Amino acid sequence: MTSKNRVFIPAPPSLPLGTDQYERRYQDQFTNILRLYFNQLQNSFSELFGDAGGKYVAFPYGAFSDFTDQTTTINTATLMGLSVTDFSNEVSLQTGSKITVANAGVYNLQFSVQLQNLDNAPQDVFIWLKQNGTDITGSTGLVGMPARKSAGVPFHDIKGWNYFLSMNANDYVQIYWSTTNVDVTIQTYAASGTPTKPSTASVVATLSFVSALSA
């Protein structure tokens, strides 16, 4: 049995007290209560383990974004800010950058960054992760940004990738970046026309539960 998008969890049955001597009516009542309970269990398991059973499972997840222009100084480790919680279930955003989990597990972090280079020469951007304030070995990505298109017309690009992270309860992950020139920025863009297009977030990040930690 289901209720909207949840599997129905039957309550333990309230069984009648037994009689001192065998009584058919008591035995029938006892059996019927157990039969109803096990039927409810079977229906719930059938839904859960059926072809669409996954739709009843609520995994931890979080989706976050930012709609501000982000800048940094040359060759300086800088936090990538997030300010909007789009979706959240047991994964939350703390202090504007810490994507924090309530439950231990393996998580998939995915993010995208809207980059812009206004300098007249190619520049580099480094993006990496920290977990609980410590650099994650092997997480740095190096992005090469071509020079601007022309005077006052920047080069635009969006970059993104994903990582699997082993996290304990209350762990958090943060995204850092640095660049070789202050004219490289992380940008947000307003909605525009011809054709009509929605606005652009400067940063989008999601963290999804994949599996419990191995023993």
GROMACS .gro file of C-alpha atoms in nm:
model
  215
    1MET     CA    1   0.000   0.000   0.000
    2THR     CA    2   0.117   0.353  -0.072
    3SER     CA    3   0.019   0.705   0.023
    4LYS     CA    4   0.113   0.958  -0.245
    5ASN     CA    5   0.488   0.902  -0.285
    6ARG     CA    6   0.547   0.703   0.034
    7VAL     CA    7   0.522   0.333   0.101
    8PHE     CA    8   0.262   0.258   0.369
    9ILE     CA    9   0.425   0.117   0.684
   10PRO     CA   10   0.167  -0.090   0.874
   11ALA     CA   11   0.158  -0.053   1.250
   12PRO     CA   12   0.223  -0.365   1.459
   13PRO     CA   13  -0.112  -0.534   1.525
   14SER     CA   14  -0.281  -0.518   1.862
   15LEU     CA   15  -0.335  -0.887   1.935
   16PRO     CA   16  -0.612  -0.996   2.175
   17LEU     CA   17  -0.521  -1.167   2.497
   18GLY     CA   18  -0.553  -1.542   2.490
   19THR     CA   19  -0.828  -1.730   2.668
   20ASP     CA   20  -0.763  -1.990   2.936
   21GLN     CA   21  -0.913  -2.257   2.714
   22TYR     CA   22  -0.920  -2.303   2.341
   23GLU     CA   23  -1.195  -2.095   2.179
   24ARG     CA   24  -1.265  -2.097   1.806
   25ARG     CA   25  -1.381  -1.736   1.794
   26TYR     CA   26  -1.062  -1.615   1.962
   27GLN     CA   27  -0.843  -1.820   1.728
   28ASP     CA   28  -1.028  -1.687   1.421
   29GLN     CA   29  -0.993  -1.327   1.541
   30PHE     CA   30  -0.624  -1.378   1.616
   31THR     CA   31  -0.560  -1.531   1.275
   32ASN     CA   32  -0.752  -1.260   1.090
   33ILE     CA   33  -0.554  -0.983   1.260
   34LEU     CA   34  -0.225  -1.148   1.164
   35ARG     CA   35  -0.348  -1.215   0.809
   36LEU     CA   36  -0.441  -0.848   0.762
   37TYR     CA   37  -0.104  -0.735   0.898
   38PHE     CA   38   0.096  -0.969   0.673
   39ASN     CA   39  -0.114  -0.869   0.372
   40GLN     CA   40  -0.027  -0.505   0.438
   41LEU     CA   41   0.341  -0.595   0.466
   42GLN     CA   42   0.328  -0.790   0.141
   43ASN     CA   43   0.159  -0.502  -0.042
   44SER     CA   44   0.418  -0.255   0.084
   45PHE     CA   45   0.711  -0.477  -0.013
   46SER     CA   46   0.554  -0.540  -0.354
   47GLU     CA   47   0.541  -0.165  -0.416
   48LEU     CA   48   0.890  -0.102  -0.284
   49PHE     CA   49   1.058  -0.380  -0.481
   50GLY     CA   50   0.851  -0.339  -0.794
   51ASP     CA   51   0.970  -0.184  -1.120
   52ALA     CA   52   0.903   0.169  -0.992
   53GLY     CA   53   0.987   0.103  -0.627
   54GLY     CA   54   1.267   0.359  -0.626
   55LYS     CA   55   1.015   0.642  -0.643
   56TYR     CA   56   0.920   0.571  -0.282
   57VAL     CA   57   1.277   0.599  -0.148
   58ALA     CA   58   1.386   0.939  -0.012
   59PHE     CA   59   1.765   0.963  -0.045
   60PRO     CA   60   1.960   1.258   0.104
   61TYR     CA   61   2.027   1.533  -0.151
   62GLY     CA   62   2.091   1.904  -0.183
   63ALA     CA   63   2.096   2.150  -0.473
   64PHE     CA   64   2.241   2.498  -0.431
   65SER     CA   65   2.323   2.797  -0.650
   66ASP     CA   66   2.447   3.154  -0.653
   67PHE     CA   67   2.346   3.460  -0.853
   68THR     CA   68   2.626   3.703  -0.773
   69ASP     CA   69   2.944   3.789  -0.965
   70GLN     CA   70   3.245   3.639  -0.787
   71THR     CA   71   3.597   3.778  -0.809
   72THR     CA   72   3.936   3.703  -0.658
   73THR     CA   73   4.291   3.833  -0.648
   74ILE     CA   74   4.575   3.680  -0.848
   75ASN     CA   75   4.688   3.332  -0.734
   76THR     CA   76   4.478   3.337  -0.416
   77ALA     CA   77   4.270   3.047  -0.286
   78THR     CA   78   3.914   3.177  -0.279
   79LEU     CA   79   3.592   3.015  -0.160
   80MET     CA   80   3.327   2.971  -0.425
   81GLY     CA   81   3.011   3.115  -0.272
   82LEU     CA   82   2.665   2.959  -0.271
   83SER     CA   83   2.364   3.151  -0.143
   84VAL     CA   84   2.044   2.981  -0.262
   85THR     CA   85   1.906   2.645  -0.147
   86ASP     CA   86   1.706   2.504  -0.438
   87PHE     CA   87   1.635   2.158  -0.293
   88SER     CA   88   1.734   1.999   0.036
   89ASN     CA   89   1.681   1.671   0.218
   90GLU     CA   90   1.935   1.595   0.491
   91VAL     CA   91   2.196   1.795   0.296
   92SER     CA   92   2.219   2.163   0.385
   93LEU     CA   93   2.415   2.479   0.308
   94GLN     CA   94   2.600   2.629   0.603
   95THR     CA   95   2.768   2.974   0.618
   96GLY     CA   96   2.733   3.033   0.245
   97SER     CA   97   2.980   2.769   0.126
   98LYS     CA   98   2.973   2.454   0.340
   99ILE     CA   99   2.765   2.178   0.181
  100THR     CA  100   2.695   1.969   0.491
  101VAL     CA  101   2.554   1.616   0.526
  102ALA     CA  102   2.349   1.485   0.816
  103ASN     CA  103   2.416   1.119   0.736
  104ALA     CA  104   2.733   0.923   0.664
  105GLY     CA  105   2.771   0.780   0.315
  106VAL     CA  106   2.925   0.805  -0.028
  107TYR     CA  107   2.802   1.118  -0.206
  108ASN     CA  108   2.825   1.249  -0.561
  109LEU     CA  109   2.918   1.618  -0.581
  110GLN     CA  110   2.848   1.787  -0.914
  111PHE     CA  111   2.899   2.153  -0.992
  112SER     CA  112   2.919   2.400  -1.278
  113VAL     CA  113   3.079   2.745  -1.290
  114GLN     CA  114   3.009   3.026  -1.537
  115LEU     CA  115   3.354   3.170  -1.615
  116GLN     CA  116   3.448   3.490  -1.796
  117ASN     CA  117   3.782   3.630  -1.915
  118LEU     CA  118   3.805   4.001  -1.998
  119ASP     CA  119   4.184   4.007  -2.025
  120ASN     CA  120   4.351   4.039  -2.365
  121ALA     CA  121   4.563   3.728  -2.297
  122PRO     CA  122   4.477   3.366  -2.214
  123GLN     CA  123   4.454   3.290  -1.842
  124ASP     CA  124   4.427   2.985  -1.617
  125VAL     CA  125   4.171   2.894  -1.355
  126PHE     CA  126   4.219   2.629  -1.084
  127ILE     CA  127   3.919   2.469  -0.911
  128TRP     CA  128   3.948   2.221  -0.622
  129LEU     CA  129   3.770   2.081  -0.317
  130LYS     CA  130   3.818   2.088   0.056
  131GLN     CA  131   3.650   1.850   0.299
  132ASN     CA  132   3.623   1.974   0.657
  133GLY     CA  133   3.878   2.245   0.569
  134THR     CA  134   4.138   2.004   0.425
  135ASP     CA  135   4.236   1.989   0.057
  136ILE     CA  136   4.113   1.674  -0.119
  137THR     CA  137   4.408   1.516  -0.297
  138GLY     CA  138   4.361   1.490  -0.672
  139SER     CA  139   4.057   1.719  -0.684
  140THR     CA  140   4.215   2.016  -0.866
  141GLY     CA  141   4.099   2.091  -1.217
  142LEU     CA  142   4.295   2.327  -1.444
  143VAL     CA  143   4.091   2.533  -1.690
  144GLY     CA  144   4.246   2.737  -1.968
  145MET     CA  145   4.050   3.053  -2.057
  146PRO     CA  146   4.116   3.204  -2.403
  147ALA     CA  147   4.170   3.580  -2.434
  148ARG     CA  148   3.873   3.813  -2.469
  149LYS     CA  149   3.700   3.823  -2.807
  150SER     CA  150   3.762   4.194  -2.861
  151ALA     CA  151   3.790   4.515  -2.661
  152GLY     CA  152   3.522   4.506  -2.393
  153VAL     CA  153   3.383   4.172  -2.514
  154PRO     CA  154   3.485   3.888  -2.277
  155PHE     CA  155   3.530   3.520  -2.354
  156HIS     CA  156   3.266   3.305  -2.181
  157ASP     CA  157   3.273   2.941  -2.082
  158ILE     CA  158   3.095   2.710  -1.840
  159LYS     CA  159   3.288   2.432  -1.669
  160GLY     CA  160   3.171   2.148  -1.449
  161TRP     CA  161   3.254   1.799  -1.327
  162ASN     CA  162   3.170   1.559  -1.047
  163TYR     CA  163   3.341   1.370  -0.764
  164PHE     CA  164   3.249   1.082  -0.534
  165LEU     CA  165   3.315   1.169  -0.169
  166SER     CA  166   3.320   0.951   0.141
  167MET     CA  167   3.160   1.159   0.417
  168ASN     CA  168   3.071   1.107   0.780
  169ALA     CA  169   2.772   1.265   0.951
  170ASN     CA  170   2.815   1.646   0.980
  171ASP     CA  171   3.106   1.652   0.733
  172TYR     CA  172   3.108   1.934   0.481
  173VAL     CA  173   3.265   2.004   0.144
  174GLN     CA  174   3.361   2.341  -0.008
  175ILE     CA  175   3.463   2.448  -0.358
  176TYR     CA  176   3.771   2.670  -0.400
  177TRP     CA  177   3.915   2.850  -0.699
  178SER     CA  178   4.204   3.073  -0.804
  179THR     CA  179   4.310   3.245  -1.125
  180THR     CA  180   4.617   3.399  -1.284
  181ASN     CA  181   4.445   3.732  -1.358
  182VAL     CA  182   4.180   3.944  -1.186
  183ASP     CA  183   3.998   3.985  -1.517
  184VAL     CA  184   3.888   3.624  -1.488
  185THR     CA  185   3.564   3.617  -1.290
  186ILE     CA  186   3.266   3.395  -1.213
  187GLN     CA  187   2.962   3.567  -1.361
  188THR     CA  188   2.586   3.568  -1.338
  189TYR     CA  189   2.380   3.695  -1.628
  190ALA     CA  190   2.030   3.841  -1.632
  191ALA     CA  191   1.749   3.705  -1.844
  192SER     CA  192   1.771   3.822  -2.204
  193GLY     CA  193   1.580   3.826  -2.531
  194THR     CA  194   1.618   3.726  -2.897
  195PRO     CA  195   1.536   3.456  -2.817
  196THR     CA  196   1.400   3.488  -2.464
  197LYS     CA  197   1.635   3.312  -2.221
  198PRO     CA  198   1.624   3.279  -1.841
  199SER     CA  199   1.895   3.412  -1.613
  200THR     CA  200   2.229   3.236  -1.559
  201ALA     CA  201   2.353   3.126  -1.218
  202SER     CA  202   2.719   3.194  -1.149
  203VAL     CA  203   2.758   2.864  -0.959
  204VAL     CA  204   2.540   2.553  -0.934
  205ALA     CA  205   2.626   2.261  -0.703
  206THR     CA  206   2.445   1.942  -0.610
  207LEU     CA  207   2.531   1.671  -0.357
  208SER     CA  208   2.348   1.338  -0.386
  209PHE     CA  209   2.360   1.028  -0.167
  210VAL     CA  210   2.497   0.726  -0.355
  211SER     CA  211   2.556   0.452  -0.096
  212ALA     CA  212   2.612   0.377   0.268
  213LEU     CA  213   2.976   0.360   0.374
  214SER     CA  214   3.134   0.017   0.349
  215ALA     CA  215   3.193  -0.167   0.675
   0.00000   0.00000   0.00000
